[in-house]
mmCIF file of C-alpha atoms in Angstrom:
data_model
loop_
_atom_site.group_PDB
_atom_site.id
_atom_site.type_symbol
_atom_site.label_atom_id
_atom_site.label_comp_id
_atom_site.label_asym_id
_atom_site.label_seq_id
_atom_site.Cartn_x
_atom_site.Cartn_y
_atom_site.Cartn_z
ATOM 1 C CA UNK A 117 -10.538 6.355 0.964
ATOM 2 C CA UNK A 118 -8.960 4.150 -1.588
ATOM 3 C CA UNK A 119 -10.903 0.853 -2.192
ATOM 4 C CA UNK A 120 -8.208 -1.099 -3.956
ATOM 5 C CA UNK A 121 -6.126 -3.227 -1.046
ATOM 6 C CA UNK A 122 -3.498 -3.456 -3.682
ATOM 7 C CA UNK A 123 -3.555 0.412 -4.091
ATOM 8 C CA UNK A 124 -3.737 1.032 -0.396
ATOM 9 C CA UNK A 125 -0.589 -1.188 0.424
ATOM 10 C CA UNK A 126 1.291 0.238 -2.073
ATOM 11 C CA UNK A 127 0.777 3.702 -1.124
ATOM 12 C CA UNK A 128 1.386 2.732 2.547
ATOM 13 C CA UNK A 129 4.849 1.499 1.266
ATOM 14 C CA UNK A 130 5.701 4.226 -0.744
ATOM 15 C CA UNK A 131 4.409 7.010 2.994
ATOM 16 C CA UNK A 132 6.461 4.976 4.803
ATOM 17 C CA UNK A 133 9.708 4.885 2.975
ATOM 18 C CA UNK A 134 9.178 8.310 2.169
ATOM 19 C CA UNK A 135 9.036 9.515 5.787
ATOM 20 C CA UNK A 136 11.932 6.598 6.884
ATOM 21 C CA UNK A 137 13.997 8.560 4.724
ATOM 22 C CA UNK A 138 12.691 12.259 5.280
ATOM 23 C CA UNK A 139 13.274 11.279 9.137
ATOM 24 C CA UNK A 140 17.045 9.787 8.350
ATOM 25 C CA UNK A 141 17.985 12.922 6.223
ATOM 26 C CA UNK A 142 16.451 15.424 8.468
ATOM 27 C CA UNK A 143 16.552 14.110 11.807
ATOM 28 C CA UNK A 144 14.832 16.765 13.914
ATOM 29 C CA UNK A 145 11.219 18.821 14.173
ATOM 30 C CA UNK A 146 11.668 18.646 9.743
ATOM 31 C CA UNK A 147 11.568 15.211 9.608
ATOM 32 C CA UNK A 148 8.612 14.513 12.313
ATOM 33 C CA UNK A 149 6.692 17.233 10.362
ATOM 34 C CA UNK A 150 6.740 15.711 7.016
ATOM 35 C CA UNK A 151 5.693 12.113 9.125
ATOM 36 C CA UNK A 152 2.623 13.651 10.571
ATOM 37 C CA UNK A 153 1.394 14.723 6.491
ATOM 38 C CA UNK A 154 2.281 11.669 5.611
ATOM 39 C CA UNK A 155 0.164 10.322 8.923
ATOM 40 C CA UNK A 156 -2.541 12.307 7.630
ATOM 41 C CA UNK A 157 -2.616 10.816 3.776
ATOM 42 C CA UNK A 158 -2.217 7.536 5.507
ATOM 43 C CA UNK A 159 -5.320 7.911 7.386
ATOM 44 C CA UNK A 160 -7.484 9.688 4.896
ATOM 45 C CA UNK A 161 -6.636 7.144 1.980
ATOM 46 C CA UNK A 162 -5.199 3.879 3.229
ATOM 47 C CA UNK A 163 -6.818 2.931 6.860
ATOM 48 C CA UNK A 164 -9.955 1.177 6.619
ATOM 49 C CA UNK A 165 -10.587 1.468 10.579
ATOM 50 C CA UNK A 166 -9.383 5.006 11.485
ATOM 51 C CA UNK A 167 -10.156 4.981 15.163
ATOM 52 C CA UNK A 168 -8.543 1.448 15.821
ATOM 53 C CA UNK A 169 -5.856 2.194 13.428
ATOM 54 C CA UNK A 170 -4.904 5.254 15.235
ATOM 55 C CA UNK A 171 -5.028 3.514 18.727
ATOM 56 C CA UNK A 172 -2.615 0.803 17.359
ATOM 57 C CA UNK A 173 -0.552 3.519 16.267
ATOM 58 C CA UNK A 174 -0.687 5.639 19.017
ATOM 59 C CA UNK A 175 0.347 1.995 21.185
ATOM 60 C CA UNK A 176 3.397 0.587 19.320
ATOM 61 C CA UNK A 177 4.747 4.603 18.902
ATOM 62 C CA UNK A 178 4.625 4.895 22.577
ATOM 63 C CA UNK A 179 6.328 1.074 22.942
ATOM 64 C CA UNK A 180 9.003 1.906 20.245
ATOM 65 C CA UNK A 181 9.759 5.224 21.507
ATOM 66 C CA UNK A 182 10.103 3.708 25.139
ATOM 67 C CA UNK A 183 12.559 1.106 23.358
ATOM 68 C CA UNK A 184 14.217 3.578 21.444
ATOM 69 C CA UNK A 185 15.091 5.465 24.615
ATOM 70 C CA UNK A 186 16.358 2.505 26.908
ATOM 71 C CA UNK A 187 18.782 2.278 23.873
ATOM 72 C CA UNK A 188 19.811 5.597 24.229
ATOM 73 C CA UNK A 189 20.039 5.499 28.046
ATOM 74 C CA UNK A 190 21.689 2.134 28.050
ATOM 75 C CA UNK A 191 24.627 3.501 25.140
ATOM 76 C CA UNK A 192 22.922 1.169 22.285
ATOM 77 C CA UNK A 193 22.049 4.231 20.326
ATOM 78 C CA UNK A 194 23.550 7.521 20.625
ATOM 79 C CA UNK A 195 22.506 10.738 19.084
ATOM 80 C CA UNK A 196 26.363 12.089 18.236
ATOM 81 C CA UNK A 197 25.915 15.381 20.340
ATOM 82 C CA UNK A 198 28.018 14.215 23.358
ATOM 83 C CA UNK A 199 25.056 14.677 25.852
ATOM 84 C CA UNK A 200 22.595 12.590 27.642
ATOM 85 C CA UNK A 201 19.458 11.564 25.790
ATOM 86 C CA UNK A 202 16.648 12.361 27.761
ATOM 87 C CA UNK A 203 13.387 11.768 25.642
ATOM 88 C CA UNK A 204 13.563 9.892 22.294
ATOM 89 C CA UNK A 205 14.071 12.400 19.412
ATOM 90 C CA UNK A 206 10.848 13.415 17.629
ATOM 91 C CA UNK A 207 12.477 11.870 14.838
ATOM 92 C CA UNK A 208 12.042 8.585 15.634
ATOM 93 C CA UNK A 209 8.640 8.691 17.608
ATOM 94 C CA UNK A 210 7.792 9.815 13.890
ATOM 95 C CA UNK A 211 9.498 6.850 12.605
ATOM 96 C CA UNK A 212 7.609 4.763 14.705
ATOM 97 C CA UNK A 213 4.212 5.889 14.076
ATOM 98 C CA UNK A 214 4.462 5.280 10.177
ATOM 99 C CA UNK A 215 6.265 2.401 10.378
ATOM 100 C CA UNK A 216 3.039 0.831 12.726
ATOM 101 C CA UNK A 217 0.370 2.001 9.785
ATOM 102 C CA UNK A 218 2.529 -1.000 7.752
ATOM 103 C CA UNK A 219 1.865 -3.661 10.423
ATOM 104 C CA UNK A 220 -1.766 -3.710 8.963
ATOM 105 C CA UNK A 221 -1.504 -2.737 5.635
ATOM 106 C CA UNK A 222 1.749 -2.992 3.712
ATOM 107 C CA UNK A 223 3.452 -5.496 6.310
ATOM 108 C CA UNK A 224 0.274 -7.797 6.939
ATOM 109 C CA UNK A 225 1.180 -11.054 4.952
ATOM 110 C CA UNK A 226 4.062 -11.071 7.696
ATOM 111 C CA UNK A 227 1.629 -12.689 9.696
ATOM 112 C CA UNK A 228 0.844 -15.690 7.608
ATOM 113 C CA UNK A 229 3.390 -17.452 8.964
ATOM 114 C CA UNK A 230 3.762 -17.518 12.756
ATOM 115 C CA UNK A 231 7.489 -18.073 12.850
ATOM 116 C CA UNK A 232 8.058 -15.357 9.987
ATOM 117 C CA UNK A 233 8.267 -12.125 12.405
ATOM 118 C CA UNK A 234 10.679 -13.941 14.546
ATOM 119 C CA UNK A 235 12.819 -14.927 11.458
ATOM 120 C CA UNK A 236 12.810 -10.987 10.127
ATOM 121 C CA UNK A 237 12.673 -9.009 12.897
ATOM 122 C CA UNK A 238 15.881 -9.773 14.465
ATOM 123 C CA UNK A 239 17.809 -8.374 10.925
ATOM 124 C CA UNK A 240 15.344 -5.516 9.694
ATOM 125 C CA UNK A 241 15.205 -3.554 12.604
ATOM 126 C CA UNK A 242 18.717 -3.616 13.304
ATOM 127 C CA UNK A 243 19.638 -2.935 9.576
ATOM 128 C CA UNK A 244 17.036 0.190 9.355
ATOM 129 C CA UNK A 245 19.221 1.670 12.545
ATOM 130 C CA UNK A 246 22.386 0.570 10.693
ATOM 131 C CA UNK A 247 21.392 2.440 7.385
ATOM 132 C CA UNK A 248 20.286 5.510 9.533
ATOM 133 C CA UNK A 249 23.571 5.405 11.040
ATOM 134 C CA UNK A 250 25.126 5.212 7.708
ATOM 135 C CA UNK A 251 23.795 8.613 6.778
ATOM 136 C CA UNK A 252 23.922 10.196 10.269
ATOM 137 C CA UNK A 253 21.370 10.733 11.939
ATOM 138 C CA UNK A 254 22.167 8.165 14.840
ATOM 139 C CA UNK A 255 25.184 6.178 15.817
ATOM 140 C CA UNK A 256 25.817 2.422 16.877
ATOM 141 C CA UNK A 257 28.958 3.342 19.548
ATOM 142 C CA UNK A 258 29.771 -0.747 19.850
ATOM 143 C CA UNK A 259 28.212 -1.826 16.016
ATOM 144 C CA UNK A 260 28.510 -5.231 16.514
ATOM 145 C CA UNK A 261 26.954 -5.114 20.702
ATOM 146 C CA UNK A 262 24.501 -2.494 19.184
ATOM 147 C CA UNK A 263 23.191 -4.870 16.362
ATOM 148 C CA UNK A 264 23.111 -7.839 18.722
ATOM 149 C CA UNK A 265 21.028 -5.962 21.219
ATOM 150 C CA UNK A 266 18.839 -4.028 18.603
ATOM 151 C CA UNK A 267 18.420 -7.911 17.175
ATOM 152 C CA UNK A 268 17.144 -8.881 20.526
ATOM 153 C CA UNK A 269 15.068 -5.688 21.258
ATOM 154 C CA UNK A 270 13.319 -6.476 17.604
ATOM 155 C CA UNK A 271 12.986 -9.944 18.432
ATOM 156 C CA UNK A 272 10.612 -9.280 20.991
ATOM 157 C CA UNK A 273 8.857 -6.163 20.432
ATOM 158 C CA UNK A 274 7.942 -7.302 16.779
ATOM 159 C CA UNK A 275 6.126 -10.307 17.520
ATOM 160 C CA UNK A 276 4.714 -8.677 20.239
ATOM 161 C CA UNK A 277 3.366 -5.708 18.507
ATOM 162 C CA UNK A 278 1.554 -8.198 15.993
ATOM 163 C CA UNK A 279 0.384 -10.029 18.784
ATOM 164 C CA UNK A 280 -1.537 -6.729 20.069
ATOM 165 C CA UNK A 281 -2.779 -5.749 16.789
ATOM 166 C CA UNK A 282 -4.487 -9.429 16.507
ATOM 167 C CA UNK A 283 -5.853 -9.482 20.094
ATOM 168 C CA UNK A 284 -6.879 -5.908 21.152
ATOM 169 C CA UNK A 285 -8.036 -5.099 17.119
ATOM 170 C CA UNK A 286 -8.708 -8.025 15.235
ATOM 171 C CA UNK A 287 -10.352 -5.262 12.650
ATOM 172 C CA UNK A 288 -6.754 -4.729 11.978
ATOM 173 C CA UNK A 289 -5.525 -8.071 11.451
ATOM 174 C CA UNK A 290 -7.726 -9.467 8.555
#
């Protein structure tokens, strides 16, 4: 494990865009692959309290992914193959696990100011499904409905997620 914090977040950062992008560019089994390495690195180097870590994880991946397919069943997101979504693509389960190892690492001075994940979320997550549209590997059918409604979805699954980190593993939230 890496002792320098500074060293840590940056690496967490640099895993995370890494596997945003390997995801976005090779949406499929590829992408999800490289994300679970990357998981692996994350949790060997960066994450102080494994086992907590990797519950927190494994809880926002499962309440993204849930998200991520109410979008898909409710037209929000679509996939661009003309059929039903049924389960979220591996792709962005993957997504959603690295992006949660940021929440307490790399993402963690979002939390110094209560109002601040309220203020970001609604614009970051919609723009990360924007820019993923933008080379691909989803599609926003109504943009400017889809953006409102991932806005809103953000809005409250953000806060939330920090709010779970802090109460169920204040390890995390230091």
């Amino acid at each position: 494990m890496i002792t320098s914090e500074t060293v840590r977040n940056i690496l967490n950062f640099l895993l995370f865009q890494a596997g945003w992008f390997a995801c976005v560019l090779y949406p499929g089994l590829a992408g999800a692959g490289i994300v679970v390495l990357f998981l692996v690195v994350h949790f060997a180097l960066v994450s102080q309290h494994r086992m907590a870590e990797l519950q927190f994880v494994g809880l926002g991946t499962v309440a993204g992914s849930v998200l991520d397919g109410i979008w898909f069943r409710t037209g929000i997101l679509d996939d661009g193959t003309g059929g039903e979504v049924l389960l979220t693509p591996p792709w962005l389960v993957a997504i959603w696990a690295i992006f949660m190892t940021t929440l307490s690492h790399s993402l963690n001075w979002i939390n110094r100011k209560t109002w601040l994940p309220f203020v970001l979320a609604p614009f970051a997550g919609p723009f990360a499904y924007w820019s993923a549209s933008q080379v691909g590997a989803v599609q926003l059918p109504q943009l400017m409905p889809s953006l409102i409604a991932l806005g809103l979805g953000w809005l409250i699954i953000f806060p939330l997620l920090l709010f779970a980190r802090k109460s169920l593993y204040p390890e995390l939230a230091r």
